Coordinates of C-alpha atoms in Angstrom, one line a residue:
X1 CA 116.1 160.0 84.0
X2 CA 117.2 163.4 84.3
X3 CA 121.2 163.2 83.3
X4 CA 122.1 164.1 87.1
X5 CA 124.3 160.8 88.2
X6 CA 123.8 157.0 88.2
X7 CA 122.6 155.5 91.1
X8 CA 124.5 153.6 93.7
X9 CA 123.3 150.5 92.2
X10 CA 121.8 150.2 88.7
X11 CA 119.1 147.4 89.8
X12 CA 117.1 145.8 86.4
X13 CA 114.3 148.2 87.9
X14 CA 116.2 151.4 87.8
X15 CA 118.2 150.4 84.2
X16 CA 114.9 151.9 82.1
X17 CA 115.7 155.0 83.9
X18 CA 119.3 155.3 83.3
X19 CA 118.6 154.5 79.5
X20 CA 116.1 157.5 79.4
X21 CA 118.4 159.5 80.8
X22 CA 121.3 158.4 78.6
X23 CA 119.1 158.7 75.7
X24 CA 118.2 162.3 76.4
X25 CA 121.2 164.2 77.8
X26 CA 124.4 164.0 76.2
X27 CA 126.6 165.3 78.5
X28 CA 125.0 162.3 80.9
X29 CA 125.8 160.1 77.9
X30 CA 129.5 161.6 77.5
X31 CA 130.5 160.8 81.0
X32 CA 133.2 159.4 82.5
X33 CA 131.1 156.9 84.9
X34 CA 128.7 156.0 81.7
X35 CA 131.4 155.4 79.9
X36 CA 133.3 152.6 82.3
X37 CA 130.0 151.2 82.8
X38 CA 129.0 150.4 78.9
X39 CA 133.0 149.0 78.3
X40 CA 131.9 145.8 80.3
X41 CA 130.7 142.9 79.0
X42 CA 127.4 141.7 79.9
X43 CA 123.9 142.3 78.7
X44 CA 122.8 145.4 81.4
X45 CA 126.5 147.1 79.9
X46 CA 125.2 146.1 75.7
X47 CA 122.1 148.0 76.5
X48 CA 123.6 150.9 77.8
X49 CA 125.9 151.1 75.7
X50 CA 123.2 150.7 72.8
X51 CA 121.6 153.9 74.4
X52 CA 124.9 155.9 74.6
X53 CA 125.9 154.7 71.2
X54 CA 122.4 156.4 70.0
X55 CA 122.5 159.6 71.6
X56 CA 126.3 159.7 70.5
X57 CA 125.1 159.3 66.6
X58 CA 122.1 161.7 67.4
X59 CA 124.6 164.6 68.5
X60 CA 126.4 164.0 65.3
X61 CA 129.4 161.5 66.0
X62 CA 129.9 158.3 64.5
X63 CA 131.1 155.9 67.4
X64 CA 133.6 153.2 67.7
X65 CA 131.2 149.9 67.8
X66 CA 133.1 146.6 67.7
X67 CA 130.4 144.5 68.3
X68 CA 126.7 144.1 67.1
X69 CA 125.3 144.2 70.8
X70 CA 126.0 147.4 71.3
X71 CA 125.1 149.0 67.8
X72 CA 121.2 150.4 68.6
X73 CA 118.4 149.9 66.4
X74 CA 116.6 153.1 67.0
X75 CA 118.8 156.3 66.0
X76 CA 116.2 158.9 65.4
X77 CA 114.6 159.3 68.7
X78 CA 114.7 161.3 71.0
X79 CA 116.3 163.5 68.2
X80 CA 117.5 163.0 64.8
X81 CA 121.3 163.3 63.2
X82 CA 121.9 165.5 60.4
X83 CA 122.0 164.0 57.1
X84 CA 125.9 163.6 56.9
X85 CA 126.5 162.0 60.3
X86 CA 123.6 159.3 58.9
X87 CA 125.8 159.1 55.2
X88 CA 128.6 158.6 57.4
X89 CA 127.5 155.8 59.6
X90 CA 125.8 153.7 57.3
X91 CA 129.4 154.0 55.4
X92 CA 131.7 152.3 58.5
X93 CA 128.7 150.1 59.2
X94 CA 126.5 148.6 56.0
X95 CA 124.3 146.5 58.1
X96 CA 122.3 149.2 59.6
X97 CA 121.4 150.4 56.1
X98 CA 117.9 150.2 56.9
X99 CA 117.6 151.8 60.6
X100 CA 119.6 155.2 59.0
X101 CA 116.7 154.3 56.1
X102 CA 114.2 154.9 59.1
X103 CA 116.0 157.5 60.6
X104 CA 115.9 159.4 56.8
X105 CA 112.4 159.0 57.2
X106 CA 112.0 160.3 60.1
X107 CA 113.8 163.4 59.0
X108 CA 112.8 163.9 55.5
X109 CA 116.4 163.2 54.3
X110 CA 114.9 162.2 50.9
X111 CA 118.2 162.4 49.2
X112 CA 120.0 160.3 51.2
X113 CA 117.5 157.9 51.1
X114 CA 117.8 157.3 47.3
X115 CA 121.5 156.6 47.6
X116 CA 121.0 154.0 50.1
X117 CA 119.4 152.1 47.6
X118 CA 117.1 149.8 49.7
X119 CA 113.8 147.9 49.6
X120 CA 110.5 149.1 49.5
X121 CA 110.4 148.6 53.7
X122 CA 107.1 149.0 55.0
X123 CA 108.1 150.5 58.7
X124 CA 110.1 152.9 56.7
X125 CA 107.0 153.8 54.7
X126 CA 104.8 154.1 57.8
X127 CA 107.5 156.1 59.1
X128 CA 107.3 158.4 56.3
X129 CA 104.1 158.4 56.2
X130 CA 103.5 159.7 59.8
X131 CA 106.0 162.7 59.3
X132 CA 104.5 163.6 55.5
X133 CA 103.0 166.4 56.7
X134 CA 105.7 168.2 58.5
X135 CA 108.3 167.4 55.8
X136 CA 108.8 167.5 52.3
X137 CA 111.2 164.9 52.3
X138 CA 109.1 162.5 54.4
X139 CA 106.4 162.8 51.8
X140 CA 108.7 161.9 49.1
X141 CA 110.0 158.7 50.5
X142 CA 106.8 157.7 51.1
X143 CA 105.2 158.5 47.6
X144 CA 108.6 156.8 46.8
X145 CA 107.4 153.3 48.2
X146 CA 104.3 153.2 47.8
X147 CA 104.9 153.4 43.8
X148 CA 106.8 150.4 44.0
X149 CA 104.7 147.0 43.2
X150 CA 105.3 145.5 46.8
X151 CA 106.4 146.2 50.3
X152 CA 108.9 144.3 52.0
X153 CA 109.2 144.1 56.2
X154 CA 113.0 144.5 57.1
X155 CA 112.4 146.0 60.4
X156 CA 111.1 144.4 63.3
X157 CA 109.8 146.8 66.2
X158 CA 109.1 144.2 68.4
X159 CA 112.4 142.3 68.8
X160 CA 114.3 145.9 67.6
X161 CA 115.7 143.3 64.7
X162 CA 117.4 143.7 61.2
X163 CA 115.8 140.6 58.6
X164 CA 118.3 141.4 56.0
X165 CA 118.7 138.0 54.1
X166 CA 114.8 137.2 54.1
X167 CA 112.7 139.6 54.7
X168 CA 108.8 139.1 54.2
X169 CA 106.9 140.2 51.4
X170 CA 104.5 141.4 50.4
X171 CA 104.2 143.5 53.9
X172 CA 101.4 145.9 54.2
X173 CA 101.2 149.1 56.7
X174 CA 99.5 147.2 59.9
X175 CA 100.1 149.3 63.1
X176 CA 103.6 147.2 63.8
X177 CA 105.5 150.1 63.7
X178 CA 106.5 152.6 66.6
X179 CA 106.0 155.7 64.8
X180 CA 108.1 158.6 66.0
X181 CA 105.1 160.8 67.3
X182 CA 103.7 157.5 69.1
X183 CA 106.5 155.6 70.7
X184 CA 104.2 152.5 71.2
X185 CA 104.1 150.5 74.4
X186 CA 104.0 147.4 72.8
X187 CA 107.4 147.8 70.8
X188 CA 110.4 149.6 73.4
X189 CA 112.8 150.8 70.5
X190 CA 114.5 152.6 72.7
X191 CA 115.2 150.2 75.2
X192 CA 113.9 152.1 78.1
X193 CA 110.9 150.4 79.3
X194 CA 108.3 153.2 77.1
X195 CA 108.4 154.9 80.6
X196 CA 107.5 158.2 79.9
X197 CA 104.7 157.4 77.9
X198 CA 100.8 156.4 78.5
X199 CA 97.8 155.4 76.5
X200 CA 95.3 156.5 74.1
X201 CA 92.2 155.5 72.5
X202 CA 91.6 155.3 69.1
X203 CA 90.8 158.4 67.0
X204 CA 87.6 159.7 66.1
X205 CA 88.0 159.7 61.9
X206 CA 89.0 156.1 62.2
X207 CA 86.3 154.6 64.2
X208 CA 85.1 153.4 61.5
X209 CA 87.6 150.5 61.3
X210 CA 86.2 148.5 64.1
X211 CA 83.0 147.7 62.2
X212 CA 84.1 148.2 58.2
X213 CA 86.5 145.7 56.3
X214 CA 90.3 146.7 56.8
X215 CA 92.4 148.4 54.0
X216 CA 95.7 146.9 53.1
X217 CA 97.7 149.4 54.8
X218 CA 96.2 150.4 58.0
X219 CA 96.9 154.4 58.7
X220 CA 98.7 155.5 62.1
X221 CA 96.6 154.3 64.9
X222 CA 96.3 152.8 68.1
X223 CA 95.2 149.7 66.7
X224 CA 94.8 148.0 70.6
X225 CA 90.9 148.7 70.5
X226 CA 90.7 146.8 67.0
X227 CA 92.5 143.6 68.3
X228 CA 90.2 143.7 71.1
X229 CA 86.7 144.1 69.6
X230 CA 88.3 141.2 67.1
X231 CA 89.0 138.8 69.9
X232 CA 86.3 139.3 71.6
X233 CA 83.8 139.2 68.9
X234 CA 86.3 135.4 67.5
X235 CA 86.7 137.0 64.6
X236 CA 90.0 134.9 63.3
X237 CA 91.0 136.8 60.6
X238 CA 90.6 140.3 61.3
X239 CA 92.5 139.0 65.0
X240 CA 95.4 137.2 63.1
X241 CA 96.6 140.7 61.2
X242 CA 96.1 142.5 64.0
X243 CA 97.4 141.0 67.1
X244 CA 100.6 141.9 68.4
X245 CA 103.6 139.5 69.3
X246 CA 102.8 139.9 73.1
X247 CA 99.3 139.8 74.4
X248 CA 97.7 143.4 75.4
X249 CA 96.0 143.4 79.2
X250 CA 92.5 142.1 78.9
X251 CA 93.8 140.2 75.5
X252 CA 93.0 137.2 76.9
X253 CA 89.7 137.7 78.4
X254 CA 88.6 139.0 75.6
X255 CA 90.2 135.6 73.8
X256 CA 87.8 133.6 76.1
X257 CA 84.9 135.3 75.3
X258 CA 85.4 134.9 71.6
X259 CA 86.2 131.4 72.4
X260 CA 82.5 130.9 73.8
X261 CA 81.3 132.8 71.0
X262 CA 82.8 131.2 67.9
X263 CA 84.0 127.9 66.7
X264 CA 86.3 128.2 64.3
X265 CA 88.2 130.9 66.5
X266 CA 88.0 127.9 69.5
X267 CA 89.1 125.3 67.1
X268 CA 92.2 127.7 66.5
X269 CA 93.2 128.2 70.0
X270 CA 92.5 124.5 70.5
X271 CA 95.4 123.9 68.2
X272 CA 97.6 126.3 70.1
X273 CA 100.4 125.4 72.0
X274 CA 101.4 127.4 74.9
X275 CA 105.0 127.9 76.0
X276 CA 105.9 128.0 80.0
X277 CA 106.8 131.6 79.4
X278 CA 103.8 132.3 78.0
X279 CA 101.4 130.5 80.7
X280 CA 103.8 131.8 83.3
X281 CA 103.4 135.1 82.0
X282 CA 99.6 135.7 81.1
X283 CA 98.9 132.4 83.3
X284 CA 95.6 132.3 80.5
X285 CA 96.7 128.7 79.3
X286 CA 94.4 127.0 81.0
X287 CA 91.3 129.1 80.6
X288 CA 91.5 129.6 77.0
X289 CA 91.9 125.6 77.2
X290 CA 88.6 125.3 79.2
X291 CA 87.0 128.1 77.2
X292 CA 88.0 125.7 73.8
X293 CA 86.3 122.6 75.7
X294 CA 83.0 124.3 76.7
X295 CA 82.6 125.1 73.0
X296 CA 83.3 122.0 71.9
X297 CA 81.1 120.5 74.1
X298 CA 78.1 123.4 73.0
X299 CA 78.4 122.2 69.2
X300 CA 78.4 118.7 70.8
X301 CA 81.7 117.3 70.0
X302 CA 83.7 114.9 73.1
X303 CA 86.5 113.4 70.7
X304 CA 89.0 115.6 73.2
X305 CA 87.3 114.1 76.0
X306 CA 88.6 110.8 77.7
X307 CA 88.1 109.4 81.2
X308 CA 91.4 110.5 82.2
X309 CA 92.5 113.4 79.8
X310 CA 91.7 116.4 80.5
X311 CA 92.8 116.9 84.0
X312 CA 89.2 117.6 86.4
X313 CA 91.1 120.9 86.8
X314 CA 91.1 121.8 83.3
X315 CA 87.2 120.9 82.1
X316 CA 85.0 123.8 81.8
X317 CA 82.8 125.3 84.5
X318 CA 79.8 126.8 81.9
X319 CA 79.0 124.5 79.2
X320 CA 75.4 125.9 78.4
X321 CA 76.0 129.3 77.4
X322 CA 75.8 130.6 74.5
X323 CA 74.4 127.5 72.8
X324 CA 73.0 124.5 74.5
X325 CA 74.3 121.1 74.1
X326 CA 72.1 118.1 73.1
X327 CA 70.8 116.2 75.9
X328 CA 72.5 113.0 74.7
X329 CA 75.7 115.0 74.3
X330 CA 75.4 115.6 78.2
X331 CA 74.8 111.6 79.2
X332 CA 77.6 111.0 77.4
X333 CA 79.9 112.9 78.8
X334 CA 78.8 112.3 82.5
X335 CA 79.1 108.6 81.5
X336 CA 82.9 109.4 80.3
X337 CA 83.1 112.0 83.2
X338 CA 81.3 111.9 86.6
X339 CA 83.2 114.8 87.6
X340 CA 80.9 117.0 85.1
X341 CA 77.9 116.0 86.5
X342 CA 77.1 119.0 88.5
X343 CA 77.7 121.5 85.2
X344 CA 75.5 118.8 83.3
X345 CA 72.9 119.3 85.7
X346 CA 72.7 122.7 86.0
X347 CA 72.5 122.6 81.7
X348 CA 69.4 120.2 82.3
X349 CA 68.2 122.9 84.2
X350 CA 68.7 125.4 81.0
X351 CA 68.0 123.6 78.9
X352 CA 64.6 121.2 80.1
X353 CA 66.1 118.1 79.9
X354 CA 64.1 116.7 82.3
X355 CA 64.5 113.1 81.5
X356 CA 68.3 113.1 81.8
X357 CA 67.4 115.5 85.3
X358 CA 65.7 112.5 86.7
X359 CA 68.7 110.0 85.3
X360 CA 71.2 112.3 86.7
X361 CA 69.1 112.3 90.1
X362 CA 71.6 115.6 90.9
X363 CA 71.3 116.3 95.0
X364 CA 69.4 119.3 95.8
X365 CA 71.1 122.3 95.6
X366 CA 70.6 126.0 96.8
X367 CA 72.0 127.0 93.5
X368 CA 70.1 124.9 91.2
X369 CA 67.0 125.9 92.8
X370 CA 67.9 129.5 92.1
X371 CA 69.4 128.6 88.7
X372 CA 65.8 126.8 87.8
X373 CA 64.2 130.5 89.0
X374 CA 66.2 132.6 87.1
X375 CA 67.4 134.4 90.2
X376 CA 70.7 136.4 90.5
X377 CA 73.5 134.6 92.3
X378 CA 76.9 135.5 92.1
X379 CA 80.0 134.2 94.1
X380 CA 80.2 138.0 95.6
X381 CA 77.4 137.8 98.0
X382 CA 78.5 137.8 101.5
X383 CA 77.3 134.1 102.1
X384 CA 77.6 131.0 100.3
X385 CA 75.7 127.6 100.1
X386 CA 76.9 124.1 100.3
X387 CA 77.1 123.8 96.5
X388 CA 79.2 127.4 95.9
X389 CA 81.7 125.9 98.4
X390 CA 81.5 122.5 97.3
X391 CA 82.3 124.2 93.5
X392 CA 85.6 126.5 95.4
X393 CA 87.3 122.9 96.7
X394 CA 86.8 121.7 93.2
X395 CA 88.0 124.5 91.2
X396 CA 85.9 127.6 91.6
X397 CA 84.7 127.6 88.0
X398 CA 81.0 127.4 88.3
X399 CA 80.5 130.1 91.4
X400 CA 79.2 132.8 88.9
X401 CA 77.4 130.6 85.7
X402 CA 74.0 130.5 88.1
X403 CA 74.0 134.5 86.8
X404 CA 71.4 135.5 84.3
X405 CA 72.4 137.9 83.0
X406 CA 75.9 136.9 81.6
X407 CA 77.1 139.9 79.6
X408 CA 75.4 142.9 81.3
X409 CA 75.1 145.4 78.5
X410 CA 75.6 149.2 78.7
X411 CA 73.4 152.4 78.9
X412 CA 75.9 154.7 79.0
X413 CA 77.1 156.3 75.9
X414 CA 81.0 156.8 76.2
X415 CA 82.6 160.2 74.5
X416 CA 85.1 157.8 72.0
X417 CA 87.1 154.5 72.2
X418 CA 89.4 154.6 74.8
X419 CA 91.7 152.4 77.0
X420 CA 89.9 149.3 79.1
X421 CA 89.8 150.5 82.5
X422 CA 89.1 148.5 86.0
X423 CA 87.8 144.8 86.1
X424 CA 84.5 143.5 85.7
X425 CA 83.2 142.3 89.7
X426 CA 82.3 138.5 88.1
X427 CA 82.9 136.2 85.2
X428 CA 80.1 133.0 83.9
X429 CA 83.6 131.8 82.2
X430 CA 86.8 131.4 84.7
X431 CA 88.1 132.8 87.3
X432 CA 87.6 136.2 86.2
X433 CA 88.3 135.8 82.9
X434 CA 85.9 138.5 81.2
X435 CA 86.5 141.5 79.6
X436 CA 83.1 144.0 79.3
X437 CA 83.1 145.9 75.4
X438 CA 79.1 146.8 76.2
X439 CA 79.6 150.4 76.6
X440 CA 82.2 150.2 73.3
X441 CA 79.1 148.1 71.5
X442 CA 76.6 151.0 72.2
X443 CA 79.3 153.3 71.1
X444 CA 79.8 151.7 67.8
X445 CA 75.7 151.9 66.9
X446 CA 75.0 154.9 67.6
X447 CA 74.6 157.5 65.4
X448 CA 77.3 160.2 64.7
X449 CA 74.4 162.4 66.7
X450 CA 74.9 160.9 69.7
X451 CA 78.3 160.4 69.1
X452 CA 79.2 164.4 69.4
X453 CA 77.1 164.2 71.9
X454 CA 78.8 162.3 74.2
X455 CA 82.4 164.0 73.3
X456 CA 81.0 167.2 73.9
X457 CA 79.3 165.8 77.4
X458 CA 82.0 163.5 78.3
X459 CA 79.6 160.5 78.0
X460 CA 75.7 160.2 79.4
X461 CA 73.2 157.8 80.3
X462 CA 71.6 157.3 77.3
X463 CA 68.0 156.6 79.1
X464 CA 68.7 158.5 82.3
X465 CA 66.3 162.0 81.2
X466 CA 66.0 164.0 84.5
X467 CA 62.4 163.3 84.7
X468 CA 63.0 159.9 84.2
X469 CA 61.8 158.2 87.1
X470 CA 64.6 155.4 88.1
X471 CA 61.6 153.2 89.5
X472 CA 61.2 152.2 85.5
X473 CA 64.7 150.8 85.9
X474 CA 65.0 148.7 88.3
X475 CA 67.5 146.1 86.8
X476 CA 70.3 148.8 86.7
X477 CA 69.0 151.1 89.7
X478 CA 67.5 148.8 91.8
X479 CA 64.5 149.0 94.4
X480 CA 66.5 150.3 96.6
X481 CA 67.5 153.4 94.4
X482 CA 63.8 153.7 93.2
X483 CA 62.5 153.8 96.7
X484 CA 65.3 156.7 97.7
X485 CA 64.2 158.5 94.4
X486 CA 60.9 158.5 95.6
X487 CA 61.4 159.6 99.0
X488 CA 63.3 162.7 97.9
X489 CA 60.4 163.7 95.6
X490 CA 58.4 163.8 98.5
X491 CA 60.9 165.5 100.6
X492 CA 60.7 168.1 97.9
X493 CA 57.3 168.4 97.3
X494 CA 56.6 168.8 101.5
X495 CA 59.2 171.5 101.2
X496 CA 57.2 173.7 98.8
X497 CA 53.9 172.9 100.9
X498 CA 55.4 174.4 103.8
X499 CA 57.6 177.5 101.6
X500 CA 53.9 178.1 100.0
X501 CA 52.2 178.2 103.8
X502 CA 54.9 180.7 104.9
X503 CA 54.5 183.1 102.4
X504 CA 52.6 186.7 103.0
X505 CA 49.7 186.9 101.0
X506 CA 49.6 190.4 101.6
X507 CA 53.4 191.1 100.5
X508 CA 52.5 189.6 96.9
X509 CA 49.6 191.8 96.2

């Protein structure tokens, strides 16, 4: 990373580094041992040769590049060219017209810009945009395109890619585009694994976005928070613009929970089709196929459900939650599937369905009892019943629907909207697939008040007043906390007794 040497073996695990380091010293770039390792011919040699081809143009010389594997796509960071050595490379090489378009952007090279006579490209514009301030020129491409009647997308952050024979139009300004101040963890333009970077929340003027409609062109954001709240909320559309090629951590949770949530946003993943990269990288296939089932069932629909299809490891755990399903809805399906029978029991149960209870003629269970009490029961208890471990050998999807309260919700105000951190201890959905936006929920009612509030205070209990006494809370302090609360106070007040008894009368008169 820091230009020094290469190491003794460039590993897939170290090649991010070497790439950083390529990118940002030149003499690193310009040696001898850099240069025999980019004249091979494989894909670790194209990208580092891509990265020594970039910080070459960046220091101001055009390189010799015979093939398009090693030409590089992003040629602005970590510095930019000056405007000749961009004239002069988009001269020996046409077809990256639109990355030295970028890079003008980046610059403020406004005059360039014109002569490359190019589309209206909307990465170009947000670009511009994001550098408007700083420079003249900047501001001048981007008044530029955003006179022009549409937008077209040319550049592709994700796949670092060039759609020169059919780009997509119109294209609006939608947070695809790794901005030069914010790199972007989801895009890698420089090939180098985003190492050096970490994550941010989303800023405080533009809060407003997660709960008022979305402008054509989004402006330069973090716009992880947005896809979030819309997946988790099943909000199609708003999810559809927004999401990213590759799934941010907690996407999918929050996919689930949307899934439970909303029909037409289960009816759309029902439809989906999921590649063996994709289930073998998120491995979420399955629940977001369970999730779409559970719903289905809710709004009483079976026409997915045969005797044989799907798999008993692929039905659904909760299927009473948020909605109830009709009692005749749940006879059918135990007729079509006995294996259900225990989660269309335990819907009786929440449902009072006692006549199809006393068809069903479920064994007692320890759970059920609990579940028809409303008690708290959760797989994480140090012991388990006959039922919880019957329900592990089968597929460990109903060990935490007993719960009652499904979705805890938050009392503590957080300063802003940040990154998801740490991982919710249970999940009423499958096999801890939930993601918790409670605290982000409280955020986004309350008043701009409370809001400064919490930035200046780092965040508080919003109903935790110092002479509060936590015995009124016993749901999110519990007896246990109440009764040490209350032992202090005495503590305290048999403490003064005794200061009081000890003091000299005659010293205070």
């Amino acid at each position: 990373m820091r230009g020094i040497r290469l190491p003794p073996d460039i590993a897939y695990c170290c090649l991010p580094c070497v790439i950083y380091g390529i990118r940002y010293h030149e003499a690193f770039a310009r040696s001898r041992e850099v240069e025999e390792l980019c004249a091979t011919s494989d894909q670790r040699a194209f990208r580092l040769a891509r990265a020594r081809n970039a910080r070459l143009i960046m220091s101001n010389e055009v390189p010799d590049m015979a093939l398009d594997d090693v030409k590089p796509y992003c040629i602005w960071f970590p510095e930019v060219a000056s405007e000749d050595t961009y004239r002069r490379l988009v001269k020996a090489y046409p077809d990256m017209v639109y990355t030295v378009g970028r890079a003008c952007a980046v610059a403020g090279y406004d005059k360039l810009y014109y002569e490359l006579d190019i589309l209206p490209e909307v990465s170009i514009a947000e670009e511009a945009r994001d550098n408007a301030s700083e420079k003249a020129g900047s501001k001048a491409i981007f008044d530029h395109i955003m006179s022009q009647p549409v937008c077209y997308a040319v550049l592709d952050d994700y796949t670092r890619t060039a759609n020169l024979n059919n780009p997509r139009c119109p294209a609006f300004m939608n947070g695809d585009t790794a901005v030069r101040s914010k790199g972007g963890y989801y895009f890698d333009i420089a090939e180098d694994n985003h190492i050096a970077e970490g994550s941010s929340g989303m800023p405080y003027k533009y809060e407003d976005l997660l709960y008022t409609p979305l402008p054509s062109h989004l402006p330069t954001i973090t716009k992880d928070p947005l896809i979030l709240m819309s997946a988790y909320e099943g909000n199609l559309d708003r999810y559809i613009r927004l999401r990213r090629p590759r799934m941010l951590d907690r996407e999918a949770e929050a996919v689930i929970r949307g899934i439970y949530h909303n029909t037409t946003f289960a009816k759309y993943w029902s439809m989906q089709n999921f590649s063996t990269d994709e289930r073998l990288l998120y491995g979420y296939g399955s629940e977001i196929k369970r999730a779409t089932i559970a719903r289905f069932i809710m709004v009483n629909d079976l026409s997915h459900i045969t005797p044989t299809n799907p798999e008993p490891n692929q039905m659904p755990g909760m299927i009473w939650w948020p909605l109830l399903p009709a009692e005749e809805t749940l006879r059918e399906l135990v007729r079509r599937r006995p294996d259900m029978k225990l989660q269309a029991a335990m819907a009786c149960i929440e449902a009072n369905y006692e006549r199809l209870w006393d068809e069903l003629e479920p064994e007692p269970r320890w759970e059920l009892w609990k579940l028809a009490q409303r008690q708290h029961i959760t797989s994480a208890q140090p012991f388990r019943s006959y039922y919880t471990d019957y329900l592990k050998r089968r597929h460990d999807l109903c060990n935490d629907a007993a719960i009652v309260d499904k979705e805890p919700i938050a009392t503590f105000l957080l300063p802003g909207i940040g990154p998801l951190w740490g991982q919710p201890p249970y999940s009423v959905y499958a096999n801890g697939s939930r993601v918790d936006l409670a605290e982000w929920e409280l955020y986004i009612c309350s008043s701009e008040e409370m809001r400064q509030k919490a930035r200046e205070q780092g965040g508080f209990p919003v109903f935790n007043e110092d002479d509060y006494p936590w015995s009124l809370y016993p749901r999110h302090y519990g007896a246990k906390a109440a009764r040490e609360y209350k032992e202090r106070l005495e503590r305290e007040r048999e403490s003064d007794l005794k200061e009081y008894e000890l003091v000299d009368v005659d010293s205070c008169k």
